[in-house]
Amino acid sequence: MLTITRVPTVLSLNQLDSPEKDAKKADKGNFGLKDIVLNEEGLADARLPLYYFLCRKTSFLSKKVRSFGDLQTVPDIDQDSSSGDESDQPRSLFDHTLLAEWENKFEEGLFRYDVTACQTKVIPGDYGFVAQLNEGRATKKRATEFRVDKVLQDFDDSKFNFTKAGANEVLFQFAPNPNEESGFEEAAPVRGAASMVLINVSPIEYGHCLLVPRITDRLPQRVDHSTALLALQMAAESNNPYFRIGYNSLGAYATINHLHFQGYYLMAPFPVERAPTAPLTKLMKRRRADCIISRLQQYPVRGLVFEIGKNLDAMAGQIGMACEVLQTNNIPFNLFIVDCGKRVFLFPQCYAEKQAQGLVPEELLDTGVNPAAFEICGHMVLKRSDDYVNLTEEFTWRLLAEVSLTEERFQEVVKLCFP
């Protein structure tokens, strides 16, 4: 069994409170999500904010994607719009709701540190890797308790999971609207198998949140068609190209074995959005189930790229199928959703495996960077001031290259995913 040094789980803010604080929270109507009890109708007495999203299963008339492999620039807005300038468009209901609720949690002091005070810069070079100095992630982030050589592991209720968070950490429930339009309610009954969006108490960036599908079902960290679709639908609710969603499997730096995706706003292009792509083969050049599948070029980590046509559900099906193959074959991976759900990157990776085997150079390990979805895509979260000051594009490339499968192994994985 391959392992990396582990530390005891850091509990959620809700669990860290004293009995006196718990009593005060109860007076305010706060409760632990594990205490939600459903009646015969599948409803709980608890009421939480609810965001209704627009169902886009069968059709999704998307605009032109922003990511075209231009190493010099990625446009800040989508110019392919009827007005010719998307900057005039109002903030979507999703963006408005998420940010308003997130800022309320910030004012309530629910985060472990002030992420808005973290230093951020673009590293000089062709790709524009983004570096952030986030010392709070070194001292106050929950560490993994799970094996790094097993992608699928049974849910363990004794370890931290999101049902142990407090209701005050919930931004809103996230559910489809039968009326086919987006909407928001400040307080709505909690239904059985509700999906929820929570704050990340150890944030990387502004608006950092967690999407937890069917939270009370206690699903392990495993992606399939339906959960991939839910993440795509969340991304599609935003009209802000700076909102991206990531996913880390176990063995690829997920720290909690309770199914969740992460999202946040970074006001800069991710370097992976600059990378060119190429068809996998002549066969893959054609559209597969309304989804174009290609591979990254000129990037330190080998990866697959899924680009939507008109069918969001079919795209989720292709992504879910690939994830199921990787999970079944015990191959760790990361997902990265950009362009408001129109484009998804998938990275099979081996960094934790190499780390456990002692194959990663010491100078790379010393940075403490755990290359998960956001780091792989170019947002380097650093925990030491010297690393932040001295980081170069060359060093970043070296670190990320250690994440990548070899070309031979990558081709084997592609054949597994698309026989």
Tab-separated table of C-alpha atoms in Angstrom, residues 7 15 39 43 71 84 98 111 119 132 149 156 178 190 194 281 289 304 324 329-330 332 349 359:
chain	number	residue	atom	x	y	z
A	7	VAL	CA	-2.147	14.091	9.984
A	15	GLN	CA	-17.456	20.867	14.938
A	39	ASN	CA	-40.412	12.782	7.120
A	43	LEU	CA	-39.003	16.648	3.509
A	71	LEU	CA	-0.508	31.296	-26.178
A	84	GLY	CA	-20.795	42.644	-29.726
A	98	LEU	CA	-23.365	32.993	-4.977
A	111	PHE	CA	-13.558	31.333	6.974
A	119	GLN	CA	-0.809	38.118	-2.591
A	132	GLN	CA	-0.696	32.970	-4.991
A	149	ASP	CA	-3.107	4.305	-4.330
A	156	ASP	CA	-16.488	6.250	6.052
A	178	PRO	CA	-39.512	22.197	-13.126
A	190	VAL	CA	-34.715	20.588	2.554
A	194	ALA	CA	-30.687	17.555	-1.852
A	281	THR	CA	-6.753	10.374	-34.047
A	289	ALA	CA	-22.253	12.179	-29.370
A	304	LEU	CA	-7.985	15.274	-22.723
A	324	GLU	CA	-15.846	5.588	-14.732
A	329	ASN	CA	-8.833	0.979	-13.482
A	330	ASN	CA	-7.567	2.810	-10.382
A	332	PRO	CA	-6.225	9.094	-10.323
A	349	GLN	CA	-2.101	11.902	-13.171
A	359	LEU	CA	10.501	9.596	-7.195
